[in-house]
Amino acid sequence: MTIETLRVPQLSPMRHGFLGRRGGVSAGIHGGLNVGLGSEDDADAVAENRRRARDAVLPGARLITCYQIHSAEAVTILTPPEEDVRPHGDALVTNRPGLLLGILTADCAPVLFADAEAGVVGAAHAGWKGALGGITDATLLAMEALGARRERIAAAIGPCIARASYEVDAGFLRRFAEQAPENERFFADGTRADHYQFDLEAYVAHRLAAAGVARVVALVEDTYAQEDRFFSFRRATHRNEPSYGRQISLIGLPS
């Protein structure tokens, strides 16, 4: 099966793609293009999937991913780390051609950034904790340190869990309301008492716009509801599956 690669014109001419689970060599509950090093998938299959993902976006590039910790830490990559080293953090930025930045997700929101004029790109993993903590703001600051300007930066939010699939409790809502009362608008009534449906994608888009990013696009693809296209941690959890796959979102500057 051909690898599905979702692209947006706002990030052009940077080489980029939001990849799902189609294509790849993994089987079973990880079936498809599972790139998660931390999953319980066969290591050789994961390595082959990562190679295929890289070649679908920027063939021959050096793929760099981070050890994601649901933080607001953005890491600037000027020289590639050793092959088996993944910097701890939840965003990567670079201005070096030939490097391909990758973010892994399985319901969290992947965000790709580009300032084509400055030649600076970024990729962020925005789960609810990182989004609330400011991972997108940290990515913008790191890009600016390399010469980007946020009024020129385009940002695209890739496939993530949608509001209809993301029920949370009152304590979860309270975290966001305590940061800013207007954040309550990203929650709708849930199907159970004291439960709510959270719109992660809309919240991330709001954070980007509030930070001064003029061009923000969201793909509006629900990872939970599209089993044939995307991996989903929440879906796997609801099914009591022992592991789950991860998809990858990539951006880089060609050599």
PDB file of C-alpha atoms in Angstrom:
ATOM      1  CA  MET A   1       0.000   0.000   0.000  1.00  0.00           C
ATOM      2  CA  THR A   2       1.273   3.465  -0.905  1.00  0.00           C
ATOM      3  CA  ILE A   3       2.249   5.758   1.966  1.00  0.00           C
ATOM      4  CA  GLU A   4      -0.390   8.446   2.463  1.00  0.00           C
ATOM      5  CA  THR A   5       1.297  11.848   2.717  1.00  0.00           C
ATOM      6  CA  LEU A   6      -0.843  14.894   3.537  1.00  0.00           C
ATOM      7  CA  ARG A   7       0.619  18.248   2.491  1.00  0.00           C
ATOM      8  CA  VAL A   8      -0.536  21.858   2.690  1.00  0.00           C
ATOM      9  CA  PRO A   9       0.418  24.660   0.278  1.00  0.00           C
ATOM     10  CA  GLN A  10       1.090  27.069   3.140  1.00  0.00           C
ATOM     11  CA  LEU A  11       4.296  25.192   4.006  1.00  0.00           C
ATOM     12  CA  SER A  12       5.670  25.140   0.485  1.00  0.00           C
ATOM     13  CA  PRO A  13       8.357  25.096  -0.787  1.00  0.00           C
ATOM     14  CA  MET A  14       9.622  23.278   2.318  1.00  0.00           C
ATOM     15  CA  ARG A  15       9.543  19.507   2.006  1.00  0.00           C
ATOM     16  CA  HIS A  16       6.949  18.209   4.415  1.00  0.00           C
ATOM     17  CA  GLY A  17       4.203  15.707   5.046  1.00  0.00           C
ATOM     18  CA  PHE A  18       1.762  14.445   7.656  1.00  0.00           C
ATOM     19  CA  LEU A  19       1.909  10.659   7.361  1.00  0.00           C
ATOM     20  CA  GLY A  20      -0.671   8.192   8.644  1.00  0.00           C
ATOM     21  CA  ARG A  21      -0.606   4.412   9.022  1.00  0.00           C
ATOM     22  CA  ARG A  22      -1.067   3.461   5.369  1.00  0.00           C
ATOM     23  CA  GLY A  23       1.985   1.832   3.867  1.00  0.00           C
ATOM     24  CA  GLY A  24       4.752   0.296   5.927  1.00  0.00           C
ATOM     25  CA  VAL A  25       5.540  -3.231   6.975  1.00  0.00           C
ATOM     26  CA  SER A  26       4.224  -3.604  10.531  1.00  0.00           C
ATOM     27  CA  ALA A  27       1.526  -6.169  11.287  1.00  0.00           C
ATOM     28  CA  GLY A  28      -1.200  -6.788  13.853  1.00  0.00           C
ATOM     29  CA  ILE A  29      -2.242  -3.922  16.113  1.00  0.00           C
ATOM     30  CA  HIS A  30       0.730  -1.939  14.774  1.00  0.00           C
ATOM     31  CA  GLY A  31      -0.278  -2.699  11.195  1.00  0.00           C
ATOM     32  CA  GLY A  32       1.022  -0.224   8.635  1.00  0.00           C
ATOM     33  CA  LEU A  33       3.571   2.563   8.966  1.00  0.00           C
ATOM     34  CA  ASN A  34       4.277   2.414  12.684  1.00  0.00           C
ATOM     35  CA  VAL A  35       7.358   4.546  13.439  1.00  0.00           C
ATOM     36  CA  GLY A  36       7.192   4.370  17.237  1.00  0.00           C
ATOM     37  CA  LEU A  37      10.493   3.306  18.753  1.00  0.00           C
ATOM     38  CA  GLY A  38       8.732   2.960  22.096  1.00  0.00           C
ATOM     39  CA  SER A  39       6.019   0.644  20.825  1.00  0.00           C
ATOM     40  CA  GLU A  40       6.109  -3.119  21.272  1.00  0.00           C
ATOM     41  CA  ASP A  41       6.434  -3.609  17.526  1.00  0.00           C
ATOM     42  CA  ASP A  42       9.258  -5.482  15.816  1.00  0.00           C
ATOM     43  CA  ALA A  43      12.327  -3.207  15.840  1.00  0.00           C
ATOM     44  CA  ASP A  44      13.314  -4.056  12.276  1.00  0.00           C
ATOM     45  CA  ALA A  45       9.822  -3.217  11.045  1.00  0.00           C
ATOM     46  CA  VAL A  46       9.904   0.144  12.810  1.00  0.00           C
ATOM     47  CA  ALA A  47      13.315   0.939  11.304  1.00  0.00           C
ATOM     48  CA  GLU A  48      12.056   0.091   7.817  1.00  0.00           C
ATOM     49  CA  ASN A  49       8.934   2.192   8.348  1.00  0.00           C
ATOM     50  CA  ARG A  50      11.037   5.177   9.425  1.00  0.00           C
ATOM     51  CA  ARG A  51      13.191   4.785   6.325  1.00  0.00           C
ATOM     52  CA  ARG A  52      10.112   4.675   4.108  1.00  0.00           C
ATOM     53  CA  ALA A  53       8.624   7.710   5.840  1.00  0.00           C
ATOM     54  CA  ARG A  54      11.821   9.691   5.318  1.00  0.00           C
ATOM     55  CA  ASP A  55      12.029   8.769   1.656  1.00  0.00           C
ATOM     56  CA  ALA A  56       8.392   9.747   1.096  1.00  0.00           C
ATOM     57  CA  VAL A  57       9.232  13.338   2.091  1.00  0.00           C
ATOM     58  CA  LEU A  58      12.968  14.015   1.660  1.00  0.00           C
ATOM     59  CA  PRO A  59      14.869  11.006   0.284  1.00  0.00           C
ATOM     60  CA  GLY A  60      18.344  10.544   1.688  1.00  0.00           C
ATOM     61  CA  ALA A  61      17.911  13.162   4.428  1.00  0.00           C
ATOM     62  CA  ARG A  62      18.988  12.606   8.014  1.00  0.00           C
ATOM     63  CA  LEU A  63      15.817  11.921  10.010  1.00  0.00           C
ATOM     64  CA  ILE A  64      15.841  13.441  13.489  1.00  0.00           C
ATOM     65  CA  THR A  65      13.171  12.808  16.105  1.00  0.00           C
ATOM     66  CA  CYS A  66      13.101  13.652  19.792  1.00  0.00           C
ATOM     67  CA  TYR A  67      12.333  11.712  22.955  1.00  0.00           C
ATOM     68  CA  GLN A  68       8.962  13.293  23.602  1.00  0.00           C
ATOM     69  CA  ILE A  69       8.094  14.139  27.193  1.00  0.00           C
ATOM     70  CA  HIS A  70       4.891  16.260  26.931  1.00  0.00           C
ATOM     71  CA  SER A  71       6.868  19.397  27.754  1.00  0.00           C
ATOM     72  CA  ALA A  72       7.261  22.933  26.428  1.00  0.00           C
ATOM     73  CA  GLU A  73      10.901  22.308  25.460  1.00  0.00           C
ATOM     74  CA  ALA A  74      12.005  23.155  21.919  1.00  0.00           C
ATOM     75  CA  VAL A  75      15.388  21.859  20.761  1.00  0.00           C
ATOM     76  CA  THR A  76      17.450  23.616  18.088  1.00  0.00           C
ATOM     77  CA  ILE A  77      19.309  21.215  15.775  1.00  0.00           C
ATOM     78  CA  LEU A  78      22.388  22.708  14.114  1.00  0.00           C
ATOM     79  CA  THR A  79      24.401  19.503  13.884  1.00  0.00           C
ATOM     80  CA  PRO A  80      22.678  16.123  13.811  1.00  0.00           C
ATOM     81  CA  PRO A  81      23.014  14.000  16.952  1.00  0.00           C
ATOM     82  CA  GLU A  82      24.423  10.506  16.807  1.00  0.00           C
ATOM     83  CA  GLU A  83      22.125   7.963  15.176  1.00  0.00           C
ATOM     84  CA  ASP A  84      20.869   6.434  18.429  1.00  0.00           C
ATOM     85  CA  VAL A  85      20.485   9.741  20.304  1.00  0.00           C
ATOM     86  CA  ARG A  86      17.131  11.501  20.603  1.00  0.00           C
ATOM     87  CA  PRO A  87      17.146  14.890  22.363  1.00  0.00           C
ATOM     88  CA  HIS A  88      14.546  15.204  25.108  1.00  0.00           C
ATOM     89  CA  GLY A  89      11.821  17.698  24.294  1.00  0.00           C
ATOM     90  CA  ASP A  90       8.677  18.155  22.235  1.00  0.00           C
ATOM     91  CA  ALA A  91       9.748  20.381  19.359  1.00  0.00           C
ATOM     92  CA  LEU A  92      12.649  20.581  16.938  1.00  0.00           C
ATOM     93  CA  VAL A  93      13.810  23.518  14.811  1.00  0.00           C
ATOM     94  CA  THR A  94      16.579  23.899  12.261  1.00  0.00           C
ATOM     95  CA  ASN A  95      17.886  26.020   9.408  1.00  0.00           C
ATOM     96  CA  ARG A  96      20.223  23.335   8.065  1.00  0.00           C
ATOM     97  CA  PRO A  97      19.502  21.709   4.697  1.00  0.00           C
ATOM     98  CA  GLY A  98      19.430  17.932   4.537  1.00  0.00           C
ATOM     99  CA  LEU A  99      17.902  17.479   7.997  1.00  0.00           C
ATOM    100  CA  LEU A 100      14.360  16.126   8.303  1.00  0.00           C
ATOM    101  CA  LEU A 101      12.564  16.881  11.564  1.00  0.00           C
ATOM    102  CA  GLY A 102      10.005  14.353  12.759  1.00  0.00           C
ATOM    103  CA  ILE A 103       7.273  14.409  15.400  1.00  0.00           C
ATOM    104  CA  LEU A 104       5.435  11.250  16.465  1.00  0.00           C
ATOM    105  CA  THR A 105       1.773  11.281  17.448  1.00  0.00           C
ATOM    106  CA  ALA A 106      -1.151   8.975  18.139  1.00  0.00           C
ATOM    107  CA  ASP A 107      -3.930  11.529  18.989  1.00  0.00           C
ATOM    108  CA  CYS A 108      -1.792  14.513  20.048  1.00  0.00           C
ATOM    109  CA  ALA A 109      -1.554  17.354  17.547  1.00  0.00           C
ATOM    110  CA  PRO A 110       1.512  17.519  15.291  1.00  0.00           C
ATOM    111  CA  VAL A 111       2.344  21.065  14.194  1.00  0.00           C
ATOM    112  CA  LEU A 112       4.722  21.878  11.339  1.00  0.00           C
ATOM    113  CA  PHE A 113       6.200  25.376  10.927  1.00  0.00           C
ATOM    114  CA  ALA A 114       8.015  27.121   8.080  1.00  0.00           C
ATOM    115  CA  ASP A 115       9.496  30.533   7.358  1.00  0.00           C
ATOM    116  CA  ALA A 116      10.450  30.025   3.728  1.00  0.00           C
ATOM    117  CA  GLU A 117      12.180  33.403   3.416  1.00  0.00           C
ATOM    118  CA  ALA A 118      14.485  32.757   6.379  1.00  0.00           C
ATOM    119  CA  GLY A 119      14.922  29.070   5.586  1.00  0.00           C
ATOM    120  CA  VAL A 120      13.836  27.948   9.049  1.00  0.00           C
ATOM    121  CA  VAL A 121      11.517  25.053   9.865  1.00  0.00           C
ATOM    122  CA  GLY A 122      10.080  23.521  13.000  1.00  0.00           C
ATOM    123  CA  ALA A 123       7.996  20.591  14.191  1.00  0.00           C
ATOM    124  CA  ALA A 124       6.107  20.369  17.496  1.00  0.00           C
ATOM    125  CA  HIS A 125       4.272  17.659  19.436  1.00  0.00           C
ATOM    126  CA  ALA A 126       1.271  19.378  21.027  1.00  0.00           C
ATOM    127  CA  GLY A 127      -0.587  17.092  23.361  1.00  0.00           C
ATOM    128  CA  TRP A 128      -2.896  18.802  25.797  1.00  0.00           C
ATOM    129  CA  LYS A 129      -0.161  19.209  28.407  1.00  0.00           C
ATOM    130  CA  GLY A 130       2.410  20.605  25.990  1.00  0.00           C
ATOM    131  CA  ALA A 131      -0.157  22.832  24.292  1.00  0.00           C
ATOM    132  CA  LEU A 132      -1.260  24.283  27.627  1.00  0.00           C
ATOM    133  CA  GLY A 133       2.346  24.688  28.733  1.00  0.00           C
ATOM    134  CA  GLY A 134       3.317  26.595  25.585  1.00  0.00           C
ATOM    135  CA  ILE A 135       5.145  24.224  23.247  1.00  0.00           C
ATOM    136  CA  THR A 136       4.069  26.193  20.180  1.00  0.00           C
ATOM    137  CA  ASP A 137       5.302  29.450  21.741  1.00  0.00           C
ATOM    138  CA  ALA A 138       8.647  27.808  22.528  1.00  0.00           C
ATOM    139  CA  THR A 139       8.929  26.614  18.920  1.00  0.00           C
ATOM    140  CA  LEU A 140       8.329  30.125  17.599  1.00  0.00           C
ATOM    141  CA  LEU A 141      10.982  31.585  19.909  1.00  0.00           C
ATOM    142  CA  ALA A 142      13.513  28.966  18.818  1.00  0.00           C
ATOM    143  CA  MET A 143      12.776  29.684  15.161  1.00  0.00           C
ATOM    144  CA  GLU A 144      13.165  33.416  15.725  1.00  0.00           C
ATOM    145  CA  ALA A 145      16.589  32.791  17.251  1.00  0.00           C
ATOM    146  CA  LEU A 146      17.581  31.352  13.857  1.00  0.00           C
ATOM    147  CA  GLY A 147      16.298  34.376  11.951  1.00  0.00           C
ATOM    148  CA  ALA A 148      12.641  33.560  11.391  1.00  0.00           C
ATOM    149  CA  ARG A 149       9.926  36.157  11.919  1.00  0.00           C
ATOM    150  CA  ARG A 150       6.606  35.019  13.275  1.00  0.00           C
ATOM    151  CA  GLU A 151       4.594  37.231  10.950  1.00  0.00           C
ATOM    152  CA  ARG A 152       6.126  35.233   8.084  1.00  0.00           C
ATOM    153  CA  ILE A 153       5.796  31.814   9.689  1.00  0.00           C
ATOM    154  CA  ALA A 154       3.151  29.421   8.423  1.00  0.00           C
ATOM    155  CA  ALA A 155       1.907  26.686  10.754  1.00  0.00           C
ATOM    156  CA  ALA A 156      -0.116  23.578   9.940  1.00  0.00           C
ATOM    157  CA  ILE A 157      -1.880  21.355  12.483  1.00  0.00           C
ATOM    158  CA  GLY A 158      -1.995  17.749  11.354  1.00  0.00           C
ATOM    159  CA  PRO A 159      -4.256  14.804  12.176  1.00  0.00           C
ATOM    160  CA  CYS A 160      -5.189  14.622  15.864  1.00  0.00           C
ATOM    161  CA  ILE A 161      -8.068  13.549  18.048  1.00  0.00           C
ATOM    162  CA  ALA A 162     -11.205  15.586  17.359  1.00  0.00           C
ATOM    163  CA  ARG A 163     -13.593  17.101  19.868  1.00  0.00           C
ATOM    164  CA  ALA A 164     -16.257  14.477  19.154  1.00  0.00           C
ATOM    165  CA  SER A 165     -13.809  11.746  20.196  1.00  0.00           C
ATOM    166  CA  TYR A 166     -12.138  13.469  23.151  1.00  0.00           C
ATOM    167  CA  GLU A 167     -14.193  13.301  26.334  1.00  0.00           C
ATOM    168  CA  VAL A 168     -12.542  14.714  29.476  1.00  0.00           C
ATOM    169  CA  ASP A 169     -13.570  15.292  33.075  1.00  0.00           C
ATOM    170  CA  ALA A 170     -14.215  18.495  34.996  1.00  0.00           C
ATOM    171  CA  GLY A 171     -10.716  18.554  36.459  1.00  0.00           C
ATOM    172  CA  PHE A 172      -9.262  18.604  32.951  1.00  0.00           C
ATOM    173  CA  LEU A 173     -11.441  21.570  31.956  1.00  0.00           C
ATOM    174  CA  ARG A 174     -10.464  23.368  35.164  1.00  0.00           C
ATOM    175  CA  ARG A 175      -6.758  23.325  34.218  1.00  0.00           C
ATOM    176  CA  PHE A 176      -7.527  25.279  31.054  1.00  0.00           C
ATOM    177  CA  ALA A 177     -10.023  27.636  32.684  1.00  0.00           C
ATOM    178  CA  GLU A 178      -7.501  28.501  35.398  1.00  0.00           C
ATOM    179  CA  GLN A 179      -5.026  29.572  32.735  1.00  0.00           C
ATOM    180  CA  ALA A 180      -7.615  31.737  30.968  1.00  0.00           C
ATOM    181  CA  PRO A 181     -11.392  31.727  31.556  1.00  0.00           C
ATOM    182  CA  GLU A 182     -12.034  32.120  27.829  1.00  0.00           C
ATOM    183  CA  ASN A 183     -10.504  28.675  27.273  1.00  0.00           C
ATOM    184  CA  GLU A 184     -13.851  27.206  28.284  1.00  0.00           C
ATOM    185  CA  ARG A 185     -15.025  27.860  24.724  1.00  0.00           C
ATOM    186  CA  PHE A 186     -12.916  24.901  23.578  1.00  0.00           C
ATOM    187  CA  PHE A 187     -15.122  22.529  25.604  1.00  0.00           C
ATOM    188  CA  ALA A 188     -18.628  21.293  24.807  1.00  0.00           C
ATOM    189  CA  ASP A 189     -20.943  19.267  27.027  1.00  0.00           C
ATOM    190  CA  GLY A 190     -20.075  15.580  27.117  1.00  0.00           C
ATOM    191  CA  THR A 191     -22.324  12.556  27.121  1.00  0.00           C
ATOM    192  CA  ARG A 192     -21.960  12.070  30.893  1.00  0.00           C
ATOM    193  CA  ALA A 193     -22.448  14.405  33.842  1.00  0.00           C
ATOM    194  CA  ASP A 194     -19.391  16.562  34.595  1.00  0.00           C
ATOM    195  CA  HIS A 195     -17.702  15.463  31.369  1.00  0.00           C
ATOM    196  CA  TYR A 196     -16.827  17.569  28.354  1.00  0.00           C
ATOM    197  CA  GLN A 197     -15.637  17.256  24.771  1.00  0.00           C
ATOM    198  CA  PHE A 198     -12.300  19.041  24.275  1.00  0.00           C
ATOM    199  CA  ASP A 199     -11.281  20.575  20.937  1.00  0.00           C
ATOM    200  CA  LEU A 200      -7.498  20.185  20.988  1.00  0.00           C
ATOM    201  CA  GLU A 201      -7.078  21.278  17.383  1.00  0.00           C
ATOM    202  CA  ALA A 202      -8.984  24.537  17.917  1.00  0.00           C
ATOM    203  CA  TYR A 203      -7.044  25.270  21.100  1.00  0.00           C
ATOM    204  CA  VAL A 204      -3.693  24.802  19.349  1.00  0.00           C
ATOM    205  CA  ALA A 205      -4.859  27.006  16.468  1.00  0.00           C
ATOM    206  CA  HIS A 206      -5.856  29.662  19.001  1.00  0.00           C
ATOM    207  CA  ARG A 207      -2.453  29.559  20.685  1.00  0.00           C
ATOM    208  CA  LEU A 208      -0.725  30.000  17.327  1.00  0.00           C
ATOM    209  CA  ALA A 209      -2.920  32.911  16.267  1.00  0.00           C
ATOM    210  CA  ALA A 210      -2.579  34.585  19.677  1.00  0.00           C
ATOM    211  CA  ALA A 211       1.214  34.312  19.319  1.00  0.00           C
ATOM    212  CA  GLY A 212       1.133  36.280  16.072  1.00  0.00           C
ATOM    213  CA  VAL A 213       1.187  33.513  13.447  1.00  0.00           C
ATOM    214  CA  ALA A 214      -0.868  34.912  10.570  1.00  0.00           C
ATOM    215  CA  ARG A 215      -1.100  31.728   8.486  1.00  0.00           C
ATOM    216  CA  VAL A 216      -2.523  28.815  10.457  1.00  0.00           C
ATOM    217  CA  VAL A 217      -4.153  25.845   8.748  1.00  0.00           C
ATOM    218  CA  ALA A 218      -5.716  22.754  10.332  1.00  0.00           C
ATOM    219  CA  LEU A 219      -6.253  19.506   8.456  1.00  0.00           C
ATOM    220  CA  VAL A 220      -9.355  18.535  10.489  1.00  0.00           C
ATOM    221  CA  GLU A 221      -8.599  14.796  10.472  1.00  0.00           C
ATOM    222  CA  ASP A 222      -9.741  12.757  13.503  1.00  0.00           C
ATOM    223  CA  THR A 223      -7.182  10.096  14.417  1.00  0.00           C
ATOM    224  CA  TYR A 224      -9.559   8.255  16.750  1.00  0.00           C
ATOM    225  CA  ALA A 225     -12.397   7.867  14.236  1.00  0.00           C
ATOM    226  CA  GLN A 226     -10.308   6.751  11.225  1.00  0.00           C
ATOM    227  CA  GLU A 227      -8.772   3.426  12.161  1.00  0.00           C
ATOM    228  CA  ASP A 228      -7.762   2.600   8.585  1.00  0.00           C
ATOM    229  CA  ARG A 229      -5.742   5.828   8.271  1.00  0.00           C
ATOM    230  CA  PHE A 230      -4.339   6.713  11.696  1.00  0.00           C
ATOM    231  CA  PHE A 231      -3.066   5.236  14.934  1.00  0.00           C
ATOM    232  CA  SER A 232      -4.820   6.341  18.129  1.00  0.00           C
ATOM    233  CA  PHE A 233      -3.691   5.914  21.712  1.00  0.00           C
ATOM    234  CA  ARG A 234      -7.192   6.524  23.050  1.00  0.00           C
ATOM    235  CA  ARG A 235      -8.759   4.014  20.690  1.00  0.00           C
ATOM    236  CA  ALA A 236      -6.169   1.399  21.693  1.00  0.00           C
ATOM    237  CA  THR A 237      -6.805   2.172  25.364  1.00  0.00           C
ATOM    238  CA  HIS A 238     -10.568   1.815  24.995  1.00  0.00           C
ATOM    239  CA  ARG A 239      -9.984  -1.607  23.424  1.00  0.00           C
ATOM    240  CA  ASN A 240      -7.523  -2.673  26.134  1.00  0.00           C
ATOM    241  CA  GLU A 241      -4.858  -3.319  23.516  1.00  0.00           C
ATOM    242  CA  PRO A 242      -1.360  -3.851  24.946  1.00  0.00           C
ATOM    243  CA  SER A 243       0.386  -1.383  22.616  1.00  0.00           C
ATOM    244  CA  TYR A 244      -0.292   1.142  19.889  1.00  0.00           C
ATOM    245  CA  GLY A 245       1.396   2.541  16.813  1.00  0.00           C
ATOM    246  CA  ARG A 246       2.590   6.073  16.137  1.00  0.00           C
ATOM    247  CA  GLN A 247       2.453   8.118  12.946  1.00  0.00           C
ATOM    248  CA  ILE A 248       5.005  10.734  11.969  1.00  0.00           C
ATOM    249  CA  SER A 249       4.877  14.306  10.691  1.00  0.00           C
ATOM    250  CA  LEU A 250       7.958  15.582   8.846  1.00  0.00           C
ATOM    251  CA  ILE A 251       9.468  18.821   7.595  1.00  0.00           C
ATOM    252  CA  GLY A 252      12.908  19.729   6.269  1.00  0.00           C
ATOM    253  CA  LEU A 253      14.989  21.845   3.922  1.00  0.00           C
ATOM    254  CA  PRO A 254      16.325  20.073   0.843  1.00  0.00           C
ATOM    255  CA  SER A 255      20.103  20.019   0.400  1.00  0.00           C
TER     256      SER A 255
END
